[in-house]
GROMACS .gro file of C-alpha atoms in nm:
model
  240
    1UNK     CA    1   0.000   0.000   0.000
    2UNK     CA    2   0.142   0.335  -0.105
    3UNK     CA    3  -0.018   0.665   0.000
    4UNK     CA    4  -0.332   0.478   0.099
    5UNK     CA    5  -0.368   0.304  -0.239
    6UNK     CA    6  -0.316  -0.066  -0.305
    7UNK     CA    7  -0.071  -0.144  -0.586
    8UNK     CA    8   0.041  -0.472  -0.739
    9UNK     CA    9   0.366  -0.604  -0.591
   10UNK     CA   10   0.642  -0.629  -0.849
   11UNK     CA   11   0.935  -0.727  -0.627
   12UNK     CA   12   1.016  -0.879  -0.290
   13UNK     CA   13   0.868  -1.176  -0.105
   14UNK     CA   14   0.524  -1.176   0.062
   15UNK     CA   15   0.530  -1.146   0.441
   16UNK     CA   16   0.464  -1.483   0.601
   17UNK     CA   17   0.545  -1.674   0.285
   18UNK     CA   18   0.770  -1.983   0.293
   19UNK     CA   19   1.037  -1.803   0.091
   20UNK     CA   20   1.101  -1.539   0.361
   21UNK     CA   21   1.262  -1.764   0.628
   22UNK     CA   22   1.460  -1.944   0.357
   23UNK     CA   23   1.608  -1.618   0.229
   24UNK     CA   24   1.674  -1.508   0.587
   25UNK     CA   25   1.875  -1.824   0.650
   26UNK     CA   26   2.077  -1.766   0.334
   27UNK     CA   27   2.151  -1.402   0.414
   28UNK     CA   28   2.208  -1.449   0.788
   29UNK     CA   29   2.426  -1.759   0.768
   30UNK     CA   30   2.726  -1.529   0.801
   31UNK     CA   31   2.575  -1.386   1.120
   32UNK     CA   32   2.544  -1.737   1.268
   33UNK     CA   33   2.905  -1.808   1.184
   34UNK     CA   34   3.020  -1.477   1.334
   35UNK     CA   35   2.828  -1.532   1.659
   36UNK     CA   36   2.971  -1.883   1.682
   37UNK     CA   37   3.321  -1.752   1.618
   38UNK     CA   38   3.276  -1.505   1.905
   39UNK     CA   39   3.159  -1.783   2.136
   40UNK     CA   40   2.811  -1.639   2.195
   41UNK     CA   41   2.513  -1.850   2.292
   42UNK     CA   42   2.226  -1.758   2.064
   43UNK     CA   43   1.910  -1.880   1.897
   44UNK     CA   44   1.777  -1.756   1.563
   45UNK     CA   45   1.477  -1.827   1.343
   46UNK     CA   46   1.457  -1.632   1.016
   47UNK     CA   47   1.525  -1.269   1.115
   48UNK     CA   48   1.437  -1.311   1.484
   49UNK     CA   49   1.745  -1.365   1.701
   50UNK     CA   50   1.823  -1.375   2.073
   51UNK     CA   51   2.180  -1.360   2.203
   52UNK     CA   52   2.249  -1.462   2.564
   53UNK     CA   53   2.524  -1.296   2.770
   54UNK     CA   54   2.611  -1.283   3.139
   55UNK     CA   55   2.538  -0.919   3.228
   56UNK     CA   56   2.352  -0.607   3.115
   57UNK     CA   57   2.684  -0.438   3.047
   58UNK     CA   58   2.785  -0.722   2.816
   59UNK     CA   59   2.443  -0.698   2.652
   60UNK     CA   60   2.499  -0.334   2.555
   61UNK     CA   61   2.847  -0.411   2.424
   62UNK     CA   62   2.733  -0.713   2.221
   63UNK     CA   63   2.426  -0.539   2.085
   64UNK     CA   64   2.636  -0.251   1.954
   65UNK     CA   65   2.905  -0.472   1.799
   66UNK     CA   66   2.657  -0.716   1.641
   67UNK     CA   67   2.448  -0.429   1.505
   68UNK     CA   68   2.762  -0.283   1.348
   69UNK     CA   69   2.840  -0.622   1.191
   70UNK     CA   70   2.489  -0.652   1.048
   71UNK     CA   71   2.484  -0.301   0.902
   72UNK     CA   72   2.851  -0.282   0.803
   73UNK     CA   73   2.935  -0.632   0.681
   74UNK     CA   74   2.594  -0.768   0.577
   75UNK     CA   75   2.453  -0.433   0.456
   76UNK     CA   76   2.125  -0.495   0.638
   77UNK     CA   77   1.914  -0.273   0.864
   78UNK     CA   78   1.856  -0.349   1.232
   79UNK     CA   79   1.504  -0.279   1.356
   80UNK     CA   80   1.590  -0.067   1.658
   81UNK     CA   81   1.229  -0.047   1.779
   82UNK     CA   82   1.217  -0.427   1.819
   83UNK     CA   83   1.570  -0.466   1.953
   84UNK     CA   84   1.623  -0.455   2.328
   85UNK     CA   85   1.834  -0.574   2.617
   86UNK     CA   86   1.661  -0.761   2.898
   87UNK     CA   87   1.648  -1.072   3.106
   88UNK     CA   88   1.521  -1.388   2.932
   89UNK     CA   89   1.182  -1.377   3.108
   90UNK     CA   90   1.137  -1.012   3.004
   91UNK     CA   91   1.183  -1.080   2.633
   92UNK     CA   92   0.987  -1.284   2.383
   93UNK     CA   93   1.102  -1.507   2.100
   94UNK     CA   94   0.867  -1.631   1.829
   95UNK     CA   95   0.568  -1.545   2.048
   96UNK     CA   96   0.700  -1.722   2.359
   97UNK     CA   97   0.871  -1.606   2.677
   98UNK     CA   98   1.045  -1.783   2.963
   99UNK     CA   99   0.890  -1.790   3.311
  100UNK     CA  100   1.138  -1.802   3.598
  101UNK     CA  101   1.073  -2.022   3.902
  102UNK     CA  102   1.190  -2.345   4.056
  103UNK     CA  103   1.182  -2.474   3.701
  104UNK     CA  104   1.212  -2.244   3.400
  105UNK     CA  105   0.911  -2.287   3.173
  106UNK     CA  106   0.814  -2.178   2.823
  107UNK     CA  107   0.504  -1.960   2.827
  108UNK     CA  108   0.309  -1.748   2.579
  109UNK     CA  109   0.410  -1.383   2.550
  110UNK     CA  110   0.148  -1.134   2.684
  111UNK     CA  111   0.130  -0.946   2.354
  112UNK     CA  112   0.031  -1.272   2.182
  113UNK     CA  113  -0.253  -1.325   2.428
  114UNK     CA  114  -0.381  -0.972   2.361
  115UNK     CA  115  -0.381  -1.036   1.985
  116UNK     CA  116  -0.552  -1.371   2.040
  117UNK     CA  117  -0.839  -1.217   2.234
  118UNK     CA  118  -0.877  -0.936   1.981
  119UNK     CA  119  -0.909  -1.192   1.702
  120UNK     CA  120  -1.163  -1.402   1.895
  121UNK     CA  121  -1.369  -1.089   1.965
  122UNK     CA  122  -1.364  -1.011   1.595
  123UNK     CA  123  -1.478  -1.363   1.502
  124UNK     CA  124  -1.756  -1.362   1.764
  125UNK     CA  125  -1.915  -1.025   1.695
  126UNK     CA  126  -2.293  -1.044   1.728
  127UNK     CA  127  -2.330  -0.812   1.426
  128UNK     CA  128  -2.178  -1.074   1.194
  129UNK     CA  129  -2.527  -1.216   1.136
  130UNK     CA  130  -2.440  -1.586   1.168
  131UNK     CA  131  -2.573  -1.859   1.395
  132UNK     CA  132  -2.371  -1.970   1.696
  133UNK     CA  133  -2.292  -2.297   1.517
  134UNK     CA  134  -2.160  -2.114   1.209
  135UNK     CA  135  -1.963  -1.882   1.436
  136UNK     CA  136  -1.798  -2.179   1.608
  137UNK     CA  137  -1.710  -2.341   1.274
  138UNK     CA  138  -1.530  -2.023   1.166
  139UNK     CA  139  -1.375  -1.976   1.509
  140UNK     CA  140  -1.239  -2.331   1.502
  141UNK     CA  141  -1.027  -2.257   1.195
  142UNK     CA  142  -0.840  -1.998   1.397
  143UNK     CA  143  -0.830  -2.190   1.727
  144UNK     CA  144  -0.694  -2.512   1.576
  145UNK     CA  145  -0.418  -2.329   1.389
  146UNK     CA  146  -0.328  -2.122   1.696
  147UNK     CA  147  -0.327  -2.432   1.916
  148UNK     CA  148  -0.097  -2.611   1.673
  149UNK     CA  149   0.169  -2.349   1.739
  150UNK     CA  150   0.113  -2.228   2.097
  151UNK     CA  151  -0.058  -2.536   2.240
  152UNK     CA  152   0.270  -2.691   2.353
  153UNK     CA  153   0.357  -2.418   2.598
  154UNK     CA  154   0.459  -2.539   2.945
  155UNK     CA  155   0.197  -2.332   3.130
  156UNK     CA  156  -0.134  -2.513   3.064
  157UNK     CA  157  -0.317  -2.290   3.312
  158UNK     CA  158  -0.297  -2.012   3.052
  159UNK     CA  159  -0.470  -2.233   2.794
  160UNK     CA  160  -0.736  -2.335   3.048
  161UNK     CA  161  -0.808  -1.969   3.121
  162UNK     CA  162  -0.840  -1.894   2.750
  163UNK     CA  163  -1.076  -2.189   2.699
  164UNK     CA  164  -1.290  -2.062   2.985
  165UNK     CA  165  -1.282  -1.706   2.848
  166UNK     CA  166  -1.388  -1.821   2.500
  167UNK     CA  167  -1.688  -2.011   2.635
  168UNK     CA  168  -1.790  -1.716   2.849
  169UNK     CA  169  -1.758  -1.496   2.542
  170UNK     CA  170  -1.988  -1.727   2.347
  171UNK     CA  171  -2.243  -1.731   2.630
  172UNK     CA  172  -2.257  -1.352   2.617
  173UNK     CA  173  -2.298  -1.370   2.237
  174UNK     CA  174  -2.594  -1.608   2.272
  175UNK     CA  175  -2.746  -1.378   2.535
  176UNK     CA  176  -2.718  -1.085   2.294
  177UNK     CA  177  -2.874  -1.288   2.016
  178UNK     CA  178  -3.178  -1.357   2.236
  179UNK     CA  179  -3.212  -0.977   2.242
  180UNK     CA  180  -3.503  -0.886   2.471
  181UNK     CA  181  -3.634  -0.994   2.807
  182UNK     CA  182  -3.942  -1.176   2.681
  183UNK     CA  183  -3.743  -1.393   2.442
  184UNK     CA  184  -3.469  -1.448   2.699
  185UNK     CA  185  -3.724  -1.561   2.955
  186UNK     CA  186  -3.882  -1.802   2.704
  187UNK     CA  187  -3.543  -1.946   2.604
  188UNK     CA  188  -3.438  -2.002   2.965
  189UNK     CA  189  -3.764  -2.172   3.048
  190UNK     CA  190  -3.739  -2.385   2.735
  191UNK     CA  191  -3.391  -2.496   2.843
  192UNK     CA  192  -3.507  -2.603   3.188
  193UNK     CA  193  -3.450  -2.300   3.413
  194UNK     CA  194  -3.717  -2.258   3.681
  195UNK     CA  195  -3.959  -1.971   3.645
  196UNK     CA  196  -3.823  -1.754   3.926
  197UNK     CA  197  -3.460  -1.775   3.816
  198UNK     CA  198  -3.554  -1.726   3.450
  199UNK     CA  199  -3.751  -1.412   3.534
  200UNK     CA  200  -3.473  -1.275   3.754
  201UNK     CA  201  -3.206  -1.335   3.487
  202UNK     CA  202  -3.413  -1.210   3.192
  203UNK     CA  203  -3.504  -0.892   3.380
  204UNK     CA  204  -3.153  -0.821   3.505
  205UNK     CA  205  -3.002  -0.481   3.430
  206UNK     CA  206  -2.653  -0.632   3.407
  207UNK     CA  207  -2.478  -0.651   3.072
  208UNK     CA  208  -2.415  -0.969   2.867
  209UNK     CA  209  -2.062  -1.021   3.002
  210UNK     CA  210  -2.184  -1.016   3.364
  211UNK     CA  211  -2.483  -1.236   3.281
  212UNK     CA  212  -2.258  -1.488   3.106
  213UNK     CA  213  -2.143  -1.604   3.452
  214UNK     CA  214  -2.492  -1.624   3.598
  215UNK     CA  215  -2.627  -1.955   3.733
  216UNK     CA  216  -2.897  -1.959   3.463
  217UNK     CA  217  -2.654  -1.938   3.169
  218UNK     CA  218  -2.405  -2.172   3.333
  219UNK     CA  219  -2.686  -2.427   3.356
  220UNK     CA  220  -2.837  -2.375   3.009
  221UNK     CA  221  -2.510  -2.321   2.820
  222UNK     CA  222  -2.248  -2.536   2.998
  223UNK     CA  223  -1.915  -2.631   2.846
  224UNK     CA  224  -2.071  -2.958   2.734
  225UNK     CA  225  -2.314  -2.763   2.514
  226UNK     CA  226  -2.030  -2.605   2.320
  227UNK     CA  227  -1.861  -2.944   2.300
  228UNK     CA  228  -2.168  -3.077   2.117
  229UNK     CA  229  -2.131  -2.791   1.868
  230UNK     CA  230  -1.771  -2.900   1.804
  231UNK     CA  231  -1.593  -2.604   1.965
  232UNK     CA  232  -1.220  -2.676   1.967
  233UNK     CA  233  -1.028  -2.671   2.295
  234UNK     CA  234  -0.686  -2.515   2.336
  235UNK     CA  235  -0.595  -2.748   2.621
  236UNK     CA  236  -0.527  -3.114   2.539
  237UNK     CA  237  -0.412  -3.424   2.717
  238UNK     CA  238  -0.049  -3.355   2.635
  239UNK     CA  239  -0.038  -3.028   2.830
  240UNK     CA  240  -0.329  -3.069   3.072
   0.00000   0.00000   0.00000
């Protein structure tokens, strides 16, 4: 996009394409060799690289010298806005971060979780005009792909929380789709909620997100209900 207008691409490789990491490996092979020659411990995938040193002072020194090598010898640009010095658990690599404790674990970076929730909100907008079943079918395409990459983190509690959040989000979507009190009351009664609780819930002044945790919706729309609709889970037996 140039000046707000979309133009056909005549050169370069598309972002996210399989050619990009291949070209990165070709171009940055000299960087790997240089870091190895210097005795640094490092990890690199495509153009994302972490170098591990013993102190913050060494970090500043190495960052400056490696940046000079990249710009001077390889004739490449260093993205200064994405380059930083920090402890391993303060930095992310390929969407993951390390969590310090009795045992160091691989967890999902906070910025990734924010993007995940934004995408789920987008896919579960009530104004999309689709049924809850259609919404889940479209949502599954994203969840299964995301799980294939981030599902093997070593902090399963994060995945459990996301699963719970997604189901609560869908309960609030269903509540919105029922629209008004009269219809909500009829739906709750149809699904087995007693008259008093149905009336109290349908007439509540609370918003959909608050209502999504109510006893009435927990009873009528349990996790098992979404299981019958085929909603994918982020947590699995390997990381439960």
